[in-house]
mmCIF file of C-alpha atoms in Angstrom:
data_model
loop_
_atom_site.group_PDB
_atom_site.id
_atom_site.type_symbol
_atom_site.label_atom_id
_atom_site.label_comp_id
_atom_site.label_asym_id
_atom_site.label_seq_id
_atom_site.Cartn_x
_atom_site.Cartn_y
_atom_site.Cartn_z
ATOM 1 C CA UNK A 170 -39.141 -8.053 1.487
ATOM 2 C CA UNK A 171 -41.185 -10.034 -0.495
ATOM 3 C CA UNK A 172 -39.119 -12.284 -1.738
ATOM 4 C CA UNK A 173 -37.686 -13.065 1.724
ATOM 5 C CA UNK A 174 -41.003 -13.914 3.124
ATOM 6 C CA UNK A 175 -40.715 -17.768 2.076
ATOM 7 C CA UNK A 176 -36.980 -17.938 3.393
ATOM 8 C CA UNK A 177 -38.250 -16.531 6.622
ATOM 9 C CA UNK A 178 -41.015 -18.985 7.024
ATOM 10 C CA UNK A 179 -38.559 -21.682 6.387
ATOM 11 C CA UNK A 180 -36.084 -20.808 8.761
ATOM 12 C CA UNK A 181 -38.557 -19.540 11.053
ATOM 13 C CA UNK A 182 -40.402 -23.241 10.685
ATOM 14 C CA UNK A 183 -36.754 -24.628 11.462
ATOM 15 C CA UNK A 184 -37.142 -22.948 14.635
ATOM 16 C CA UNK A 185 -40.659 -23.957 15.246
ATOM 17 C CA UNK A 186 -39.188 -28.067 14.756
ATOM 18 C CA UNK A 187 -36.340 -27.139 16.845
ATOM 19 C CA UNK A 188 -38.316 -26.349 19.812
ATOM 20 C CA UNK A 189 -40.978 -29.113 19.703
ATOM 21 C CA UNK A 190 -38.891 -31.831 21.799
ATOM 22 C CA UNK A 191 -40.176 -34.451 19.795
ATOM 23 C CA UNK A 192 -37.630 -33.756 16.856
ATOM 24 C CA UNK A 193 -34.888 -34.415 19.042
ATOM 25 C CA UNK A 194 -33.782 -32.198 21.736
ATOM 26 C CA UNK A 195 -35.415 -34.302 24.267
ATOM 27 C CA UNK A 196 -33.809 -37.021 23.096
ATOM 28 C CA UNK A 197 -30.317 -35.725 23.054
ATOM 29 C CA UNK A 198 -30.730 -34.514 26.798
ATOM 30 C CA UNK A 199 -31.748 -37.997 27.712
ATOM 31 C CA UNK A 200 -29.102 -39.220 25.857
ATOM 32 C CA UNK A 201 -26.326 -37.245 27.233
ATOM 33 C CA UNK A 202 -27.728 -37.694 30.756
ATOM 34 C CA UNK A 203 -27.944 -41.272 30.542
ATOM 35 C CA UNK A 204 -24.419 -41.722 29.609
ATOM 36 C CA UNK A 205 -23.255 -38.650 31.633
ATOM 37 C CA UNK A 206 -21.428 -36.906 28.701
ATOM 38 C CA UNK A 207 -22.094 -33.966 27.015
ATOM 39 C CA UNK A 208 -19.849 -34.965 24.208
ATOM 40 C CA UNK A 209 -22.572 -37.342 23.515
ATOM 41 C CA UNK A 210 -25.122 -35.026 23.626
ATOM 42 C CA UNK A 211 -23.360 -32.327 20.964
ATOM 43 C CA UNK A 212 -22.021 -35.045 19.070
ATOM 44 C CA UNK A 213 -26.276 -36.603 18.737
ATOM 45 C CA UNK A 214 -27.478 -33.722 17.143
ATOM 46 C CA UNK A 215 -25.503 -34.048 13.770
ATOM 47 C CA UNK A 216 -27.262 -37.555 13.159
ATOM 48 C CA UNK A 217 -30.889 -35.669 14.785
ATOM 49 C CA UNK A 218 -30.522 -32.999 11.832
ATOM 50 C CA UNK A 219 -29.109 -35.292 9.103
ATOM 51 C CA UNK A 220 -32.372 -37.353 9.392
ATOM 52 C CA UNK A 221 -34.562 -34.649 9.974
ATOM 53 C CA UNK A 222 -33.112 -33.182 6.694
ATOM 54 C CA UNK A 223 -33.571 -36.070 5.033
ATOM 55 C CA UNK A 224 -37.235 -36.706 5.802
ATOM 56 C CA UNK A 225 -37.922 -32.848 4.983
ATOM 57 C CA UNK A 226 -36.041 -33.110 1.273
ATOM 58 C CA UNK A 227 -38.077 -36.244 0.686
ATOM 59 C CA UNK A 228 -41.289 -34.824 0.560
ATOM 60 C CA UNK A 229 -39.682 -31.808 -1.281
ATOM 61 C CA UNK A 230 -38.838 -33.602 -3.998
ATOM 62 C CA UNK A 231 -41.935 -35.574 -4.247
ATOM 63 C CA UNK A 232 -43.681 -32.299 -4.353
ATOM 64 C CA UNK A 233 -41.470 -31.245 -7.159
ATOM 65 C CA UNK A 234 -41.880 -34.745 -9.054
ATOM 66 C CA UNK A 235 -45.270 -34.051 -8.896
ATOM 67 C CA UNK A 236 -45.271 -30.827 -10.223
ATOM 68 C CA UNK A 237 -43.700 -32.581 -13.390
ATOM 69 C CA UNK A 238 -47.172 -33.972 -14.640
ATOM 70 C CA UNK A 239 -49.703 -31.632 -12.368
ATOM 71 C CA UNK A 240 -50.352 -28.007 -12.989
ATOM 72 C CA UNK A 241 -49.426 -25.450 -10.504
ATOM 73 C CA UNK A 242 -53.005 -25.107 -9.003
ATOM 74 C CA UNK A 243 -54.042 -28.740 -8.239
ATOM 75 C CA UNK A 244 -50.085 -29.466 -7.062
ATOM 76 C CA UNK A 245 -51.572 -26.895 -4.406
ATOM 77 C CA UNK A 246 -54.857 -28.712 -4.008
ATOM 78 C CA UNK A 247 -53.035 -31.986 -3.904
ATOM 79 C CA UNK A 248 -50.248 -30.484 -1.203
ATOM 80 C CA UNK A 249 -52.661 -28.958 0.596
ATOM 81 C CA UNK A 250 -55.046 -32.882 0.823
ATOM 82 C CA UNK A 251 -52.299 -33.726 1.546
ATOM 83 C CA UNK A 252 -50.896 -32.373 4.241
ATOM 84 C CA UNK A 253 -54.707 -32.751 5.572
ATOM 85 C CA UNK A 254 -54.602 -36.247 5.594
ATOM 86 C CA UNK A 255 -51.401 -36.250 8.009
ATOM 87 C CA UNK A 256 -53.224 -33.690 10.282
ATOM 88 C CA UNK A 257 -55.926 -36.264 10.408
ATOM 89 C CA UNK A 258 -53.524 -39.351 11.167
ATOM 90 C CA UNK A 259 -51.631 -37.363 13.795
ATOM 91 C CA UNK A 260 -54.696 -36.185 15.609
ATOM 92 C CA UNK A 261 -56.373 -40.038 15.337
ATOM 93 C CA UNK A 262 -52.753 -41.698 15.827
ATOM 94 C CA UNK A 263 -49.868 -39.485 16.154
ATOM 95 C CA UNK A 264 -49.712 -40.452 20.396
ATOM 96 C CA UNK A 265 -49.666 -44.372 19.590
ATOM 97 C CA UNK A 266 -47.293 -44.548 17.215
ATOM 98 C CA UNK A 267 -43.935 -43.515 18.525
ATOM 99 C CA UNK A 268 -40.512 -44.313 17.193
ATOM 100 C CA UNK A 269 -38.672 -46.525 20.132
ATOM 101 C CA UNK A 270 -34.935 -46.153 20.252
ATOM 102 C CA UNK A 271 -32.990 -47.273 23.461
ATOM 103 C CA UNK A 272 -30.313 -45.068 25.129
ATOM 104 C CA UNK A 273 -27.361 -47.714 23.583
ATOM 105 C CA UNK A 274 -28.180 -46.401 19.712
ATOM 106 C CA UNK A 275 -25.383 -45.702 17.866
ATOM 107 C CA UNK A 276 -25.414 -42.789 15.013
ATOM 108 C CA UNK A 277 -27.226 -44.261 12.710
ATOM 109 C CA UNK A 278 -30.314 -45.757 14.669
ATOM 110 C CA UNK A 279 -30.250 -42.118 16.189
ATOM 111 C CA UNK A 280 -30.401 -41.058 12.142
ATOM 112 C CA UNK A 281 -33.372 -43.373 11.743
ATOM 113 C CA UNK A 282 -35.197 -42.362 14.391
ATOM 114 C CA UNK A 283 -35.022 -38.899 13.501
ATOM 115 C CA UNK A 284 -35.871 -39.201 9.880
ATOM 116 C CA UNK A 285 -38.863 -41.355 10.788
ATOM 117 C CA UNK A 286 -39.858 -39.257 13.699
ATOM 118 C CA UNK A 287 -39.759 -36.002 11.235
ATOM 119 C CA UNK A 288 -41.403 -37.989 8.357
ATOM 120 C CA UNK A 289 -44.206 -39.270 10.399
ATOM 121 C CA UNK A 290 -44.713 -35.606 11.856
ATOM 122 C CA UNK A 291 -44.696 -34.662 8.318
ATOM 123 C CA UNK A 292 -42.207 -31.785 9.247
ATOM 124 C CA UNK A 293 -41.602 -31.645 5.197
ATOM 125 C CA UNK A 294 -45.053 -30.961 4.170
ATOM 126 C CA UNK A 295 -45.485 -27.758 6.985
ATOM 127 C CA UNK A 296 -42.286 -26.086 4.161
ATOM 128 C CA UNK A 297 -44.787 -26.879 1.279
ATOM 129 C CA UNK A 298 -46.004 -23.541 1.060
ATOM 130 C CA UNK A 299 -43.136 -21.489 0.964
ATOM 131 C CA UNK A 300 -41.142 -23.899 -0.976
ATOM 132 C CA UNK A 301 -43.589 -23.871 -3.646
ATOM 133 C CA UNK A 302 -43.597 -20.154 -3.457
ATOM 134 C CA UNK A 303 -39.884 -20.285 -4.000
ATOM 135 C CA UNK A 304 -40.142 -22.179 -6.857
ATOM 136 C CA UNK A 305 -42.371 -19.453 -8.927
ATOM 137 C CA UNK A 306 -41.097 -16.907 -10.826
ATOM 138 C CA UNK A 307 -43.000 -13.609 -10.590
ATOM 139 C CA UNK A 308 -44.892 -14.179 -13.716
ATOM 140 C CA UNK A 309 -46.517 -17.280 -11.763
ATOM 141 C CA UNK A 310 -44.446 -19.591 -14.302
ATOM 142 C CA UNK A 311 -43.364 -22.227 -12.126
ATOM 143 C CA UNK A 312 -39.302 -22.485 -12.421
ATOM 144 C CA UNK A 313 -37.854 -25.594 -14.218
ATOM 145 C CA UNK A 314 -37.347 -28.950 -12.293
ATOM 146 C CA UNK A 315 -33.858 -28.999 -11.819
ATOM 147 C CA UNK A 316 -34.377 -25.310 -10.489
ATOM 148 C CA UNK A 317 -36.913 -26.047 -8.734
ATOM 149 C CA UNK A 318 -34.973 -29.293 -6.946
ATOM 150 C CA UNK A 319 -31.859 -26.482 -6.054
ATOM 151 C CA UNK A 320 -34.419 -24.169 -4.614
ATOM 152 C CA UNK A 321 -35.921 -27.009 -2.202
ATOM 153 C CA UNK A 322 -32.571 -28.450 -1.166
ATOM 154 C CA UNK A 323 -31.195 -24.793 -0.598
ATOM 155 C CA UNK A 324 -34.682 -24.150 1.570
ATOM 156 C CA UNK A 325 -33.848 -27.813 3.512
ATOM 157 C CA UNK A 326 -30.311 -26.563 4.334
ATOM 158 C CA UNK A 327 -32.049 -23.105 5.898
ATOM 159 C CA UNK A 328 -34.657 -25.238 7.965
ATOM 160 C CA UNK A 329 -32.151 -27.665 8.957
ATOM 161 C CA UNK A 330 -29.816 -25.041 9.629
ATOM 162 C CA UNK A 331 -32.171 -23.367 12.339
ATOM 163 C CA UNK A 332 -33.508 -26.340 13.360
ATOM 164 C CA UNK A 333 -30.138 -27.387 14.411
ATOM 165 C CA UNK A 334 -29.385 -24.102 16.138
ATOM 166 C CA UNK A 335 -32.867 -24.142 18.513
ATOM 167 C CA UNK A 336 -32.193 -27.533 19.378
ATOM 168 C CA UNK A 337 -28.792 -27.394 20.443
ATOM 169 C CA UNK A 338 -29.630 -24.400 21.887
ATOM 170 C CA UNK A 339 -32.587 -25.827 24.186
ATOM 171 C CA UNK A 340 -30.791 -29.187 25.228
ATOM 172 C CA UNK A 341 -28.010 -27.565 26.112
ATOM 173 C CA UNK A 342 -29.650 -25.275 28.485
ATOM 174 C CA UNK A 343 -32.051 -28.354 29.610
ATOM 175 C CA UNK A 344 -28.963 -30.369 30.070
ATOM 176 C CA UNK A 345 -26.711 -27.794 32.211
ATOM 177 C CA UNK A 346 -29.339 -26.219 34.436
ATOM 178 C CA UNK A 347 -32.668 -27.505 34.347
ATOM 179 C CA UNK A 348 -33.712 -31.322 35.732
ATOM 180 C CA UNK A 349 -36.114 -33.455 32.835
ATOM 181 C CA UNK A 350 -38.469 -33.581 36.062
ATOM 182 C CA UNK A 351 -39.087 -30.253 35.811
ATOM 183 C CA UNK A 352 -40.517 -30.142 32.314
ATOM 184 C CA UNK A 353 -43.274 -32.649 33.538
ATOM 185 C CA UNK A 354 -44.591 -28.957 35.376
ATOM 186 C CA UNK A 355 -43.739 -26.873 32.298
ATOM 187 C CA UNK A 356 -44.599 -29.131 29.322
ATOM 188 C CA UNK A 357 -46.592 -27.618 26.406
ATOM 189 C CA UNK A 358 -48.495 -30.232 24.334
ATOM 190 C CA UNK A 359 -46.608 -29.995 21.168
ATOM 191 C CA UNK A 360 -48.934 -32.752 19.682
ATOM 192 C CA UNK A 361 -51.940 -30.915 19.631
ATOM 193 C CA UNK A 362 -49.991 -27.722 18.349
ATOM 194 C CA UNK A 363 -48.172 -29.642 15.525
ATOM 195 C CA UNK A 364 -51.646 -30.709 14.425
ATOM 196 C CA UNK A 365 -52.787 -27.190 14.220
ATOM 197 C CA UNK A 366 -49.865 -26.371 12.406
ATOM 198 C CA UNK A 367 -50.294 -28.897 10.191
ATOM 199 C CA UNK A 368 -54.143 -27.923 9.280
ATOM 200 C CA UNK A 369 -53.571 -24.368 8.831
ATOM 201 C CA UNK A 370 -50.603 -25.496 6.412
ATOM 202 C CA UNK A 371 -52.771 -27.518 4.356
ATOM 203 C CA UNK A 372 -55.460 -24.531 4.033
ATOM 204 C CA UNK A 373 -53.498 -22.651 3.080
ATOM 205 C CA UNK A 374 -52.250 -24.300 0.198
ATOM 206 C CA UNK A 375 -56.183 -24.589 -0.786
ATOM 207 C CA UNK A 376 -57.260 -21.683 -0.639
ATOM 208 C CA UNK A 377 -54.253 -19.434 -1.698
#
């Protein structure tokens, strides 16, 4: 059971991005409702999970890199500053700085938007923790690179994998039944719960 505890908290984090409407379920309702097709909005989330994979393998392999020339306990201090820092940015920024896209993207501005949504979210850096805890072998010898690189890419298919599921899930129950004027009376601010997220994260790494 141990051992699935950091594949659990990566799908489970999947889920957690899924929900939050600013990776892209929002989006693809809007999307689909604008153009008054839900071909459009099925066919949206492929390029809303390709980019939010992308963004979450990036920082994966920089953490990796990184592990190359730092030993395992300051990669953790460093991943765990890090992660920090975007806490801090999102709380002092994260509302002002949103990725425009217009409702006549194609694919691949939809792709963009969602990798630099999820990158400036720093959606990789909340699977730090249980990536890096993948990447150890029992002994506490962390595994070779190219392991390590097969581990993380194999945890970014999981978490985009559930992410996928949740957010197809939620649009298409937002798009079928519920009016986007009703969320205004049920909306949950995701901001200020990403930035929690994102602090405990980062302590965790530090003081593990």
């Amino acid at each position: 059971m141990t051992a699935l505890l950091p594949w659990l908290t990566v799908a489970g984090l999947g889920a957690f991005h899924g929900v939050n409407p600013a990776m892209g379920w929002l989006f693809a309702v809007a999307l689909g409702l604008h153009r008054r097709s839900r071909r459009v909005l099925w066919l949206s989330l492929l390029p809303i999970a390709i980019g939010h994979a992308a963004a979450v393998a990036a920082m994966l392999v920089l953490i990796v890199t990184l592990g190359l020339v730092l030993d395992f306990a300051m990669l953790k201090i460093v991943g765990g500053l890090l992660i920090l820092g975007l806490a801090a940015q999102h709380a002092i920024y994260g509302h002002r700085h949103r990725v425009n896209i217009g409702m006549q993207t194609g694919v691949t501005g939809l792709g963009i938007w969602s990798f630099m949504m999820a990158t400036s979210h720093g959606a990789g850096a909340m699977l730090v923790p249980a990536v890096l805890a993948l990447c150890v072998a029992d002994g506490g010898t962390p595994f070779p690179a190219g392991t390590s690189i097969s581990v993380s890419l194999g945890a970014v298919a999981l978490h985009t994998g559930a992410m996928l599921a949740v957010t197809g899930i939620i649009a298409a129950v937002v798009f079928e039944w519920l009016d986007l004027s009703l969320l205004r009376t049920m909306w949950i601010n995701f901001d200020l719960l990403w930035t929690m997220a994102l602090v405990i994260t980062g302590f965790i790494l530090l003081l593990a």
